[in-house]
Amino acid sequence: MKPSSENVRLAKEIHARLDQLTATTTPMVRAIRREFSRRIADAPPESVVQLALHLLDQNSDLLRFFSYELVNRHRPALEQLTADDLLKLGKGLNSWSSVDCFAMYLSGPRWAQGRISDRMIATWARSKDRWWRRTALVSTVVLSRRGNPDDLRRVLKICSLLGEDKEDMVVKALSWALREMAKKHPEEARTFLEEHRHALAARVVREVNNKLKTGLKTPRRTLH
């Protein structure tokens, strides 16, 4: 769909404001995002999604962060986000930062709300694209933070699908997913390690065990 003239104008203004930054720190970028969130607060959900998609045409991680937060902070837009919208917003994911923003701001919340299916997340977990496999795992973090028993079942399924994956970006995401699960379900995380130890990357076993034993991914070494 062709962006409206208003969204084209807003996108140009956002580009100009970001280009003027002396440094692209998260607080500085977020300050601009908050300003534009206020300006589009009353905009129809579909218009907000359209603006986000138009910004993504530049294929920039900075603009992905901006776009995903823009949708996440516009409640009607987030609540009406469809599976088709998600696929469009996720097109071109090609870095850990873009994946993590997408999963934490969009796909994870929508999955937690029951608006996208377990099957869709499982399809991503089976993708040939490592970035979509990482997306599936990072999406589980939102569910784990709620600590619901039914969420735990869904998280474990995705972790099981990717337990043997040796791609570095996926291994790191699996460690994160299991460490997040361990915060509220330590016994289940411990059991998962025991049952899948033969297949898991050493990094996953080490970091999740550290989390279970010390509360930290990498405990500080003590000097003697």
JSON list of C-alpha atoms in Angstrom, two decimals:
[
{"chain": "A", "resi": 1, "resn": "MET", "atom": "CA", "xyz": [0.00, 0.00, 0.00]},
{"chain": "A", "resi": 2, "resn": "LYS", "atom": "CA", "xyz": [1.32, 3.42, -0.96]},
{"chain": "A", "resi": 3, "resn": "PRO", "atom": "CA", "xyz": [2.00, 5.61, 2.13]},
{"chain": "A", "resi": 4, "resn": "SER", "atom": "CA", "xyz": [-0.21, 8.62, 2.62]},
{"chain": "A", "resi": 5, "resn": "SER", "atom": "CA", "xyz": [1.19, 12.09, 1.96]},
{"chain": "A", "resi": 6, "resn": "GLU", "atom": "CA", "xyz": [1.04, 12.75, 5.72]},
{"chain": "A", "resi": 7, "resn": "ASN", "atom": "CA", "xyz": [3.13, 9.67, 6.48]},
{"chain": "A", "resi": 8, "resn": "VAL", "atom": "CA", "xyz": [5.63, 10.61, 3.77]},
{"chain": "A", "resi": 9, "resn": "ARG", "atom": "CA", "xyz": [5.94, 14.04, 5.40]},
{"chain": "A", "resi": 10, "resn": "LEU", "atom": "CA", "xyz": [6.33, 12.58, 8.89]},
{"chain": "A", "resi": 11, "resn": "ALA", "atom": "CA", "xyz": [8.93, 10.09, 7.69]},
{"chain": "A", "resi": 12, "resn": "LYS", "atom": "CA", "xyz": [11.00, 12.86, 6.11]},
{"chain": "A", "resi": 13, "resn": "GLU", "atom": "CA", "xyz": [10.80, 14.86, 9.33]},
{"chain": "A", "resi": 14, "resn": "ILE", "atom": "CA", "xyz": [11.86, 11.84, 11.40]},
{"chain": "A", "resi": 15, "resn": "HIS", "atom": "CA", "xyz": [14.81, 11.25, 9.08]},
{"chain": "A", "resi": 16, "resn": "ALA", "atom": "CA", "xyz": [15.86, 14.88, 9.36]},
{"chain": "A", "resi": 17, "resn": "ARG", "atom": "CA", "xyz": [15.62, 14.89, 13.16]},
{"chain": "A", "resi": 18, "resn": "LEU", "atom": "CA", "xyz": [17.66, 11.70, 13.49]},
{"chain": "A", "resi": 19, "resn": "ASP", "atom": "CA", "xyz": [20.28, 12.99, 11.02]},
{"chain": "A", "resi": 20, "resn": "GLN", "atom": "CA", "xyz": [20.75, 16.06, 13.21]},
{"chain": "A", "resi": 21, "resn": "LEU", "atom": "CA", "xyz": [21.75, 14.00, 16.25]},
{"chain": "A", "resi": 22, "resn": "THR", "atom": "CA", "xyz": [25.38, 14.34, 17.24]},
{"chain": "A", "resi": 23, "resn": "ALA", "atom": "CA", "xyz": [25.23, 10.80, 18.64]},
{"chain": "A", "resi": 24, "resn": "THR", "atom": "CA", "xyz": [22.59, 8.10, 18.17]},
{"chain": "A", "resi": 25, "resn": "THR", "atom": "CA", "xyz": [22.32, 6.99, 21.78]},
{"chain": "A", "resi": 26, "resn": "THR", "atom": "CA", "xyz": [19.16, 5.22, 22.88]},
{"chain": "A", "resi": 27, "resn": "PRO", "atom": "CA", "xyz": [18.00, 8.11, 25.16]},
{"chain": "A", "resi": 28, "resn": "MET", "atom": "CA", "xyz": [18.48, 10.66, 22.35]},
{"chain": "A", "resi": 29, "resn": "VAL", "atom": "CA", "xyz": [16.66, 8.56, 19.76]},
{"chain": "A", "resi": 30, "resn": "ARG", "atom": "CA", "xyz": [13.92, 7.68, 22.24]},
{"chain": "A", "resi": 31, "resn": "ALA", "atom": "CA", "xyz": [13.33, 11.36, 23.04]},
{"chain": "A", "resi": 32, "resn": "ILE", "atom": "CA", "xyz": [12.53, 11.99, 19.38]},
{"chain": "A", "resi": 33, "resn": "ARG", "atom": "CA", "xyz": [10.38, 8.87, 19.23]},
{"chain": "A", "resi": 34, "resn": "ARG", "atom": "CA", "xyz": [8.37, 10.05, 22.24]},
{"chain": "A", "resi": 35, "resn": "GLU", "atom": "CA", "xyz": [7.75, 13.38, 20.53]},
{"chain": "A", "resi": 36, "resn": "PHE", "atom": "CA", "xyz": [6.39, 11.70, 17.41]},
{"chain": "A", "resi": 37, "resn": "SER", "atom": "CA", "xyz": [4.39, 9.23, 19.49]},
{"chain": "A", "resi": 38, "resn": "ARG", "atom": "CA", "xyz": [2.61, 12.18, 21.06]},
{"chain": "A", "resi": 39, "resn": "ARG", "atom": "CA", "xyz": [1.96, 13.68, 17.65]},
{"chain": "A", "resi": 40, "resn": "ILE", "atom": "CA", "xyz": [0.40, 10.50, 16.25]},
{"chain": "A", "resi": 41, "resn": "ALA", "atom": "CA", "xyz": [-1.39, 9.48, 19.45]},
{"chain": "A", "resi": 42, "resn": "ASP", "atom": "CA", "xyz": [-4.80, 9.95, 17.83]},
{"chain": "A", "resi": 43, "resn": "ALA", "atom": "CA", "xyz": [-3.87, 8.50, 14.45]},
{"chain": "A", "resi": 44, "resn": "PRO", "atom": "CA", "xyz": [-5.71, 5.37, 13.24]},
{"chain": "A", "resi": 45, "resn": "PRO", "atom": "CA", "xyz": [-3.81, 2.13, 13.94]},
{"chain": "A", "resi": 46, "resn": "GLU", "atom": "CA", "xyz": [-3.41, 1.31, 10.26]},
{"chain": "A", "resi": 47, "resn": "SER", "atom": "CA", "xyz": [-1.82, 4.71, 9.67]},
{"chain": "A", "resi": 48, "resn": "VAL", "atom": "CA", "xyz": [0.76, 4.12, 12.41]},
{"chain": "A", "resi": 49, "resn": "VAL", "atom": "CA", "xyz": [1.67, 0.72, 10.93]},
{"chain": "A", "resi": 50, "resn": "GLN", "atom": "CA", "xyz": [1.90, 2.30, 7.49]},
{"chain": "A", "resi": 51, "resn": "LEU", "atom": "CA", "xyz": [4.29, 4.96, 8.83]},
{"chain": "A", "resi": 52, "resn": "ALA", "atom": "CA", "xyz": [6.44, 2.28, 10.46]},
{"chain": "A", "resi": 53, "resn": "LEU", "atom": "CA", "xyz": [6.59, 0.29, 7.22]},
{"chain": "A", "resi": 54, "resn": "HIS", "atom": "CA", "xyz": [7.53, 3.40, 5.26]},
{"chain": "A", "resi": 55, "resn": "LEU", "atom": "CA", "xyz": [10.40, 4.10, 7.66]},
{"chain": "A", "resi": 56, "resn": "LEU", "atom": "CA", "xyz": [11.64, 0.53, 7.23]},
{"chain": "A", "resi": 57, "resn": "ASP", "atom": "CA", "xyz": [12.17, 1.11, 3.51]},
{"chain": "A", "resi": 58, "resn": "GLN", "atom": "CA", "xyz": [15.60, 2.49, 4.43]},
{"chain": "A", "resi": 59, "resn": "ASN", "atom": "CA", "xyz": [16.70, -0.88, 5.94]},
{"chain": "A", "resi": 60, "resn": "SER", "atom": "CA", "xyz": [18.41, 0.75, 8.90]},
{"chain": "A", "resi": 61, "resn": "ASP", "atom": "CA", "xyz": [18.68, -0.80, 12.39]},
{"chain": "A", "resi": 62, "resn": "LEU", "atom": "CA", "xyz": [18.19, 2.66, 13.87]},
{"chain": "A", "resi": 63, "resn": "LEU", "atom": "CA", "xyz": [14.96, 3.15, 11.95]},
{"chain": "A", "resi": 64, "resn": "ARG", "atom": "CA", "xyz": [13.82, -0.37, 12.85]},
{"chain": "A", "resi": 65, "resn": "PHE", "atom": "CA", "xyz": [14.24, 0.46, 16.52]},
{"chain": "A", "resi": 66, "resn": "PHE", "atom": "CA", "xyz": [12.34, 3.72, 16.00]},
{"chain": "A", "resi": 67, "resn": "SER", "atom": "CA", "xyz": [9.57, 2.07, 13.96]},
{"chain": "A", "resi": 68, "resn": "TYR", "atom": "CA", "xyz": [9.04, -0.87, 16.28]},
{"chain": "A", "resi": 69, "resn": "GLU", "atom": "CA", "xyz": [8.88, 1.38, 19.34]},
{"chain": "A", "resi": 70, "resn": "LEU", "atom": "CA", "xyz": [6.48, 3.68, 17.50]},
{"chain": "A", "resi": 71, "resn": "VAL", "atom": "CA", "xyz": [4.05, 0.80, 16.98]},
{"chain": "A", "resi": 72, "resn": "ASN", "atom": "CA", "xyz": [4.64, -0.68, 20.45]},
{"chain": "A", "resi": 73, "resn": "ARG", "atom": "CA", "xyz": [3.85, 2.62, 22.16]},
{"chain": "A", "resi": 74, "resn": "HIS", "atom": "CA", "xyz": [0.67, 3.21, 20.17]},
{"chain": "A", "resi": 75, "resn": "ARG", "atom": "CA", "xyz": [-1.64, 0.80, 21.98]},
{"chain": "A", "resi": 76, "resn": "PRO", "atom": "CA", "xyz": [-4.40, 0.61, 19.34]},
{"chain": "A", "resi": 77, "resn": "ALA", "atom": "CA", "xyz": [-1.80, -0.10, 16.64]},
{"chain": "A", "resi": 78, "resn": "LEU", "atom": "CA", "xyz": [-0.14, -2.83, 18.70]},
{"chain": "A", "resi": 79, "resn": "GLU", "atom": "CA", "xyz": [-3.47, -4.39, 19.66]},
{"chain": "A", "resi": 80, "resn": "GLN", "atom": "CA", "xyz": [-4.66, -4.51, 16.05]},
{"chain": "A", "resi": 81, "resn": "LEU", "atom": "CA", "xyz": [-1.38, -5.75, 14.59]},
{"chain": "A", "resi": 82, "resn": "THR", "atom": "CA", "xyz": [-2.08, -8.81, 12.43]},
{"chain": "A", "resi": 83, "resn": "ALA", "atom": "CA", "xyz": [0.15, -11.76, 11.54]},
{"chain": "A", "resi": 84, "resn": "ASP", "atom": "CA", "xyz": [0.42, -10.30, 8.04]},
{"chain": "A", "resi": 85, "resn": "ASP", "atom": "CA", "xyz": [1.50, -6.94, 9.49]},
{"chain": "A", "resi": 86, "resn": "LEU", "atom": "CA", "xyz": [4.17, -8.69, 11.55]},
{"chain": "A", "resi": 87, "resn": "LEU", "atom": "CA", "xyz": [5.61, -10.44, 8.52]},
{"chain": "A", "resi": 88, "resn": "LYS", "atom": "CA", "xyz": [5.80, -7.14, 6.65]},
{"chain": "A", "resi": 89, "resn": "LEU", "atom": "CA", "xyz": [7.42, -5.37, 9.62]},
{"chain": "A", "resi": 90, "resn": "GLY", "atom": "CA", "xyz": [9.88, -8.24, 10.03]},
{"chain": "A", "resi": 91, "resn": "LYS", "atom": "CA", "xyz": [10.95, -8.33, 6.40]},
{"chain": "A", "resi": 92, "resn": "GLY", "atom": "CA", "xyz": [14.70, -7.91, 6.09]},
{"chain": "A", "resi": 93, "resn": "LEU", "atom": "CA", "xyz": [15.65, -8.74, 9.69]},
{"chain": "A", "resi": 94, "resn": "ASN", "atom": "CA", "xyz": [19.41, -9.23, 9.50]},
{"chain": "A", "resi": 95, "resn": "SER", "atom": "CA", "xyz": [21.03, -8.44, 12.85]},
{"chain": "A", "resi": 96, "resn": "TRP", "atom": "CA", "xyz": [20.69, -9.41, 16.49]},
{"chain": "A", "resi": 97, "resn": "SER", "atom": "CA", "xyz": [19.60, -5.88, 17.43]},
{"chain": "A", "resi": 98, "resn": "SER", "atom": "CA", "xyz": [16.83, -5.68, 14.82]},
{"chain": "A", "resi": 99, "resn": "VAL", "atom": "CA", "xyz": [15.57, -9.15, 15.73]},
{"chain": "A", "resi": 100, "resn": "ASP", "atom": "CA", "xyz": [15.55, -8.42, 19.45]},
{"chain": "A", "resi": 101, "resn": "CYS", "atom": "CA", "xyz": [13.63, -5.16, 18.98]},
{"chain": "A", "resi": 102, "resn": "PHE", "atom": "CA", "xyz": [11.10, -6.88, 16.73]},
{"chain": "A", "resi": 103, "resn": "ALA", "atom": "CA", "xyz": [10.60, -9.81, 19.12]},
{"chain": "A", "resi": 104, "resn": "MET", "atom": "CA", "xyz": [10.47, -7.78, 22.35]},
{"chain": "A", "resi": 105, "resn": "TYR", "atom": "CA", "xyz": [8.28, -4.96, 20.99]},
{"chain": "A", "resi": 106, "resn": "LEU", "atom": "CA", "xyz": [6.05, -6.71, 18.48]},
{"chain": "A", "resi": 107, "resn": "SER", "atom": "CA", "xyz": [5.99, -10.48, 18.02]},
{"chain": "A", "resi": 108, "resn": "GLY", "atom": "CA", "xyz": [6.49, -11.39, 21.69]},
{"chain": "A", "resi": 109, "resn": "PRO", "atom": "CA", "xyz": [3.68, -9.14, 22.97]},
{"chain": "A", "resi": 110, "resn": "ARG", "atom": "CA", "xyz": [1.32, -10.25, 20.19]},
{"chain": "A", "resi": 111, "resn": "TRP", "atom": "CA", "xyz": [2.05, -13.90, 20.93]},
{"chain": "A", "resi": 112, "resn": "ALA", "atom": "CA", "xyz": [1.51, -13.32, 24.64]},
{"chain": "A", "resi": 113, "resn": "GLN", "atom": "CA", "xyz": [-1.82, -11.69, 23.82]},
{"chain": "A", "resi": 114, "resn": "GLY", "atom": "CA", "xyz": [-2.85, -14.74, 21.81]},
{"chain": "A", "resi": 115, "resn": "ARG", "atom": "CA", "xyz": [-3.04, -12.74, 18.59]},
{"chain": "A", "resi": 116, "resn": "ILE", "atom": "CA", "xyz": [-0.51, -14.84, 16.71]},
{"chain": "A", "resi": 117, "resn": "SER", "atom": "CA", "xyz": [-0.46, -18.61, 16.94]},
{"chain": "A", "resi": 118, "resn": "ASP", "atom": "CA", "xyz": [2.00, -21.05, 18.48]},
{"chain": "A", "resi": 119, "resn": "ARG", "atom": "CA", "xyz": [2.19, -22.57, 15.01]},
{"chain": "A", "resi": 120, "resn": "MET", "atom": "CA", "xyz": [3.49, -19.33, 13.54]},
{"chain": "A", "resi": 121, "resn": "ILE", "atom": "CA", "xyz": [6.27, -19.08, 16.12]},
{"chain": "A", "resi": 122, "resn": "ALA", "atom": "CA", "xyz": [7.12, -22.75, 15.54]},
{"chain": "A", "resi": 123, "resn": "THR", "atom": "CA", "xyz": [7.32, -22.07, 11.79]},
{"chain": "A", "resi": 124, "resn": "TRP", "atom": "CA", "xyz": [9.87, -19.35, 12.48]},
{"chain": "A", "resi": 125, "resn": "ALA", "atom": "CA", "xyz": [11.80, -21.78, 14.70]},
{"chain": "A", "resi": 126, "resn": "ARG", "atom": "CA", "xyz": [12.06, -24.17, 11.73]},
{"chain": "A", "resi": 127, "resn": "SER", "atom": "CA", "xyz": [13.08, -21.47, 9.26]},
{"chain": "A", "resi": 128, "resn": "LYS", "atom": "CA", "xyz": [16.26, -21.78, 7.21]},
{"chain": "A", "resi": 129, "resn": "ASP", "atom": "CA", "xyz": [16.91, -18.13, 8.09]},
{"chain": "A", "resi": 130, "resn": "ARG", "atom": "CA", "xyz": [18.88, -17.87, 11.35]},
{"chain": "A", "resi": 131, "resn": "TRP", "atom": "CA", "xyz": [17.34, -14.51, 12.13]},
{"chain": "A", "resi": 132, "resn": "TRP", "atom": "CA", "xyz": [13.80, -15.90, 12.15]},
{"chain": "A", "resi": 133, "resn": "ARG", "atom": "CA", "xyz": [14.95, -18.78, 14.34]},
{"chain": "A", "resi": 134, "resn": "ARG", "atom": "CA", "xyz": [16.40, -16.24, 16.75]},
{"chain": "A", "resi": 135, "resn": "THR", "atom": "CA", "xyz": [13.14, -14.28, 16.57]},
{"chain": "A", "resi": 136, "resn": "ALA", "atom": "CA", "xyz": [11.19, -17.34, 17.71]},
{"chain": "A", "resi": 137, "resn": "LEU", "atom": "CA", "xyz": [13.42, -17.73, 20.76]},
{"chain": "A", "resi": 138, "resn": "VAL", "atom": "CA", "xyz": [13.52, -14.07, 21.75]},
{"chain": "A", "resi": 139, "resn": "SER", "atom": "CA", "xyz": [9.73, -13.93, 21.44]},
{"chain": "A", "resi": 140, "resn": "THR", "atom": "CA", "xyz": [9.56, -16.45, 24.32]},
{"chain": "A", "resi": 141, "resn": "VAL", "atom": "CA", "xyz": [11.15, -13.93, 26.70]},
{"chain": "A", "resi": 142, "resn": "VAL", "atom": "CA", "xyz": [7.90, -11.94, 26.90]},
{"chain": "A", "resi": 143, "resn": "LEU", "atom": "CA", "xyz": [5.99, -15.07, 27.87]},
{"chain": "A", "resi": 144, "resn": "SER", "atom": "CA", "xyz": [8.56, -16.20, 30.43]},
{"chain": "A", "resi": 145, "resn": "ARG", "atom": "CA", "xyz": [8.40, -12.89, 32.23]},
{"chain": "A", "resi": 146, "resn": "ARG", "atom": "CA", "xyz": [4.72, -13.49, 32.98]},
{"chain": "A", "resi": 147, "resn": "GLY", "atom": "CA", "xyz": [5.49, -16.83, 34.63]},
{"chain": "A", "resi": 148, "resn": "ASN", "atom": "CA", "xyz": [2.23, -18.54, 33.64]},
{"chain": "A", "resi": 149, "resn": "PRO", "atom": "CA", "xyz": [2.21, -22.38, 33.49]},
{"chain": "A", "resi": 150, "resn": "ASP", "atom": "CA", "xyz": [0.64, -22.40, 30.03]},
{"chain": "A", "resi": 151, "resn": "ASP", "atom": "CA", "xyz": [3.28, -19.95, 28.81]},
{"chain": "A", "resi": 152, "resn": "LEU", "atom": "CA", "xyz": [5.97, -22.28, 30.14]},
{"chain": "A", "resi": 153, "resn": "ARG", "atom": "CA", "xyz": [4.69, -25.11, 27.94]},
{"chain": "A", "resi": 154, "resn": "ARG", "atom": "CA", "xyz": [4.86, -22.89, 24.88]},
{"chain": "A", "resi": 155, "resn": "VAL", "atom": "CA", "xyz": [8.34, -21.63, 25.72]},
{"chain": "A", "resi": 156, "resn": "LEU", "atom": "CA", "xyz": [9.67, -25.15, 26.26]},
{"chain": "A", "resi": 157, "resn": "LYS", "atom": "CA", "xyz": [8.34, -26.25, 22.88]},
{"chain": "A", "resi": 158, "resn": "ILE", "atom": "CA", "xyz": [10.23, -23.52, 21.03]},
{"chain": "A", "resi": 159, "resn": "CYS", "atom": "CA", "xyz": [13.41, -24.15, 23.04]},
{"chain": "A", "resi": 160, "resn": "SER", "atom": "CA", "xyz": [13.14, -27.88, 22.26]},
{"chain": "A", "resi": 161, "resn": "LEU", "atom": "CA", "xyz": [12.83, -27.18, 18.54]},
{"chain": "A", "resi": 162, "resn": "LEU", "atom": "CA", "xyz": [16.11, -25.24, 18.61]},
{"chain": "A", "resi": 163, "resn": "GLY", "atom": "CA", "xyz": [18.06, -27.20, 21.20]},
{"chain": "A", "resi": 164, "resn": "GLU", "atom": "CA", "xyz": [20.39, -28.72, 18.60]},
{"chain": "A", "resi": 165, "resn": "ASP", "atom": "CA", "xyz": [20.93, -25.51, 16.62]},
{"chain": "A", "resi": 166, "resn": "LYS", "atom": "CA", "xyz": [24.63, -24.55, 16.54]},
{"chain": "A", "resi": 167, "resn": "GLU", "atom": "CA", "xyz": [24.30, -21.18, 14.79]},
{"chain": "A", "resi": 168, "resn": "ASP", "atom": "CA", "xyz": [25.92, -18.63, 17.14]},
{"chain": "A", "resi": 169, "resn": "MET", "atom": "CA", "xyz": [23.08, -16.09, 17.09]},
{"chain": "A", "resi": 170, "resn": "VAL", "atom": "CA", "xyz": [20.57, -18.86, 17.82]},
{"chain": "A", "resi": 171, "resn": "VAL", "atom": "CA", "xyz": [22.70, -20.41, 20.58]},
{"chain": "A", "resi": 172, "resn": "LYS", "atom": "CA", "xyz": [22.94, -17.04, 22.32]},
{"chain": "A", "resi": 173, "resn": "ALA", "atom": "CA", "xyz": [19.18, -16.56, 22.01]},
{"chain": "A", "resi": 174, "resn": "LEU", "atom": "CA", "xyz": [18.51, -20.03, 23.42]},
{"chain": "A", "resi": 175, "resn": "SER", "atom": "CA", "xyz": [20.69, -19.24, 26.42]},
{"chain": "A", "resi": 176, "resn": "TRP", "atom": "CA", "xyz": [18.75, -16.01, 26.96]},
{"chain": "A", "resi": 177, "resn": "ALA", "atom": "CA", "xyz": [15.39, -17.77, 26.60]},
{"chain": "A", "resi": 178, "resn": "LEU", "atom": "CA", "xyz": [16.31, -20.46, 29.14]},
{"chain": "A", "resi": 179, "resn": "ARG", "atom": "CA", "xyz": [17.86, -17.99, 31.57]},
{"chain": "A", "resi": 180, "resn": "GLU", "atom": "CA", "xyz": [14.72, -15.90, 31.43]},
{"chain": "A", "resi": 181, "resn": "MET", "atom": "CA", "xyz": [12.60, -18.99, 32.04]},
{"chain": "A", "resi": 182, "resn": "ALA", "atom": "CA", "xyz": [14.82, -19.95, 34.97]},
{"chain": "A", "resi": 183, "resn": "LYS", "atom": "CA", "xyz": [13.91, -16.79, 36.87]},
{"chain": "A", "resi": 184, "resn": "LYS", "atom": "CA", "xyz": [10.39, -18.04, 37.60]},
{"chain": "A", "resi": 185, "resn": "HIS", "atom": "CA", "xyz": [10.65, -21.72, 36.69]},
{"chain": "A", "resi": 186, "resn": "PRO", "atom": "CA", "xyz": [14.11, -22.85, 37.86]},
{"chain": "A", "resi": 187, "resn": "GLU", "atom": "CA", "xyz": [13.23, -26.53, 38.23]},
{"chain": "A", "resi": 188, "resn": "GLU", "atom": "CA", "xyz": [11.84, -26.72, 34.72]},
{"chain": "A", "resi": 189, "resn": "ALA", "atom": "CA", "xyz": [14.94, -24.99, 33.34]},
{"chain": "A", "resi": 190, "resn": "ARG", "atom": "CA", "xyz": [17.15, -27.45, 35.23]},
{"chain": "A", "resi": 191, "resn": "THR", "atom": "CA", "xyz": [15.16, -30.38, 33.87]},
{"chain": "A", "resi": 192, "resn": "PHE", "atom": "CA", "xyz": [15.43, -29.04, 30.33]},
{"chain": "A", "resi": 193, "resn": "LEU", "atom": "CA", "xyz": [19.22, -28.88, 30.67]},
{"chain": "A", "resi": 194, "resn": "GLU", "atom": "CA", "xyz": [19.38, -32.44, 31.93]},
{"chain": "A", "resi": 195, "resn": "GLU", "atom": "CA", "xyz": [17.11, -33.83, 29.21]},
{"chain": "A", "resi": 196, "resn": "HIS", "atom": "CA", "xyz": [18.82, -31.99, 26.34]},
{"chain": "A", "resi": 197, "resn": "ARG", "atom": "CA", "xyz": [22.40, -31.83, 27.60]},
{"chain": "A", "resi": 198, "resn": "HIS", "atom": "CA", "xyz": [23.63, -34.14, 24.81]},
{"chain": "A", "resi": 199, "resn": "ALA", "atom": "CA", "xyz": [22.43, -31.70, 22.14]},
{"chain": "A", "resi": 200, "resn": "LEU", "atom": "CA", "xyz": [22.87, -28.27, 23.71]},
{"chain": "A", "resi": 201, "resn": "ALA", "atom": "CA", "xyz": [25.82, -26.04, 22.94]},
{"chain": "A", "resi": 202, "resn": "ALA", "atom": "CA", "xyz": [28.31, -25.85, 25.83]},
{"chain": "A", "resi": 203, "resn": "ARG", "atom": "CA", "xyz": [27.65, -22.12, 26.12]},
{"chain": "A", "resi": 204, "resn": "VAL", "atom": "CA", "xyz": [23.96, -22.71, 26.82]},
{"chain": "A", "resi": 205, "resn": "VAL", "atom": "CA", "xyz": [24.64, -25.30, 29.51]},
{"chain": "A", "resi": 206, "resn": "ARG", "atom": "CA", "xyz": [27.28, -23.13, 31.18]},
{"chain": "A", "resi": 207, "resn": "GLU", "atom": "CA", "xyz": [25.32, -19.87, 31.17]},
{"chain": "A", "resi": 208, "resn": "VAL", "atom": "CA", "xyz": [22.01, -21.37, 32.26]},
{"chain": "A", "resi": 209, "resn": "ASN", "atom": "CA", "xyz": [23.69, -23.37, 35.03]},
{"chain": "A", "resi": 210, "resn": "ASN", "atom": "CA", "xyz": [25.43, -20.19, 36.19]},
{"chain": "A", "resi": 211, "resn": "LYS", "atom": "CA", "xyz": [22.07, -18.43, 36.25]},
{"chain": "A", "resi": 212, "resn": "LEU", "atom": "CA", "xyz": [20.50, -21.23, 38.28]},
{"chain": "A", "resi": 213, "resn": "LYS", "atom": "CA", "xyz": [23.37, -21.36, 40.77]},
{"chain": "A", "resi": 214, "resn": "THR", "atom": "CA", "xyz": [24.35, -17.71, 41.15]},
{"chain": "A", "resi": 215, "resn": "GLY", "atom": "CA", "xyz": [21.65, -15.62, 39.49]},
{"chain": "A", "resi": 216, "resn": "LEU", "atom": "CA", "xyz": [24.21, -14.37, 36.96]},
{"chain": "A", "resi": 217, "resn": "LYS", "atom": "CA", "xyz": [25.01, -15.46, 33.41]},
{"chain": "A", "resi": 218, "resn": "THR", "atom": "CA", "xyz": [28.73, -15.02, 34.02]},
{"chain": "A", "resi": 219, "resn": "PRO", "atom": "CA", "xyz": [29.66, -14.84, 37.72]},
{"chain": "A", "resi": 220, "resn": "ARG", "atom": "CA", "xyz": [32.52, -12.54, 38.61]},
{"chain": "A", "resi": 221, "resn": "ARG", "atom": "CA", "xyz": [35.75, -14.26, 39.44]},
{"chain": "A", "resi": 222, "resn": "THR", "atom": "CA", "xyz": [36.95, -13.82, 42.99]},
{"chain": "A", "resi": 223, "resn": "LEU", "atom": "CA", "xyz": [40.57, -12.89, 43.58]},
{"chain": "A", "resi": 224, "resn": "HIS", "atom": "CA", "xyz": [42.55, -14.87, 46.15]}
]
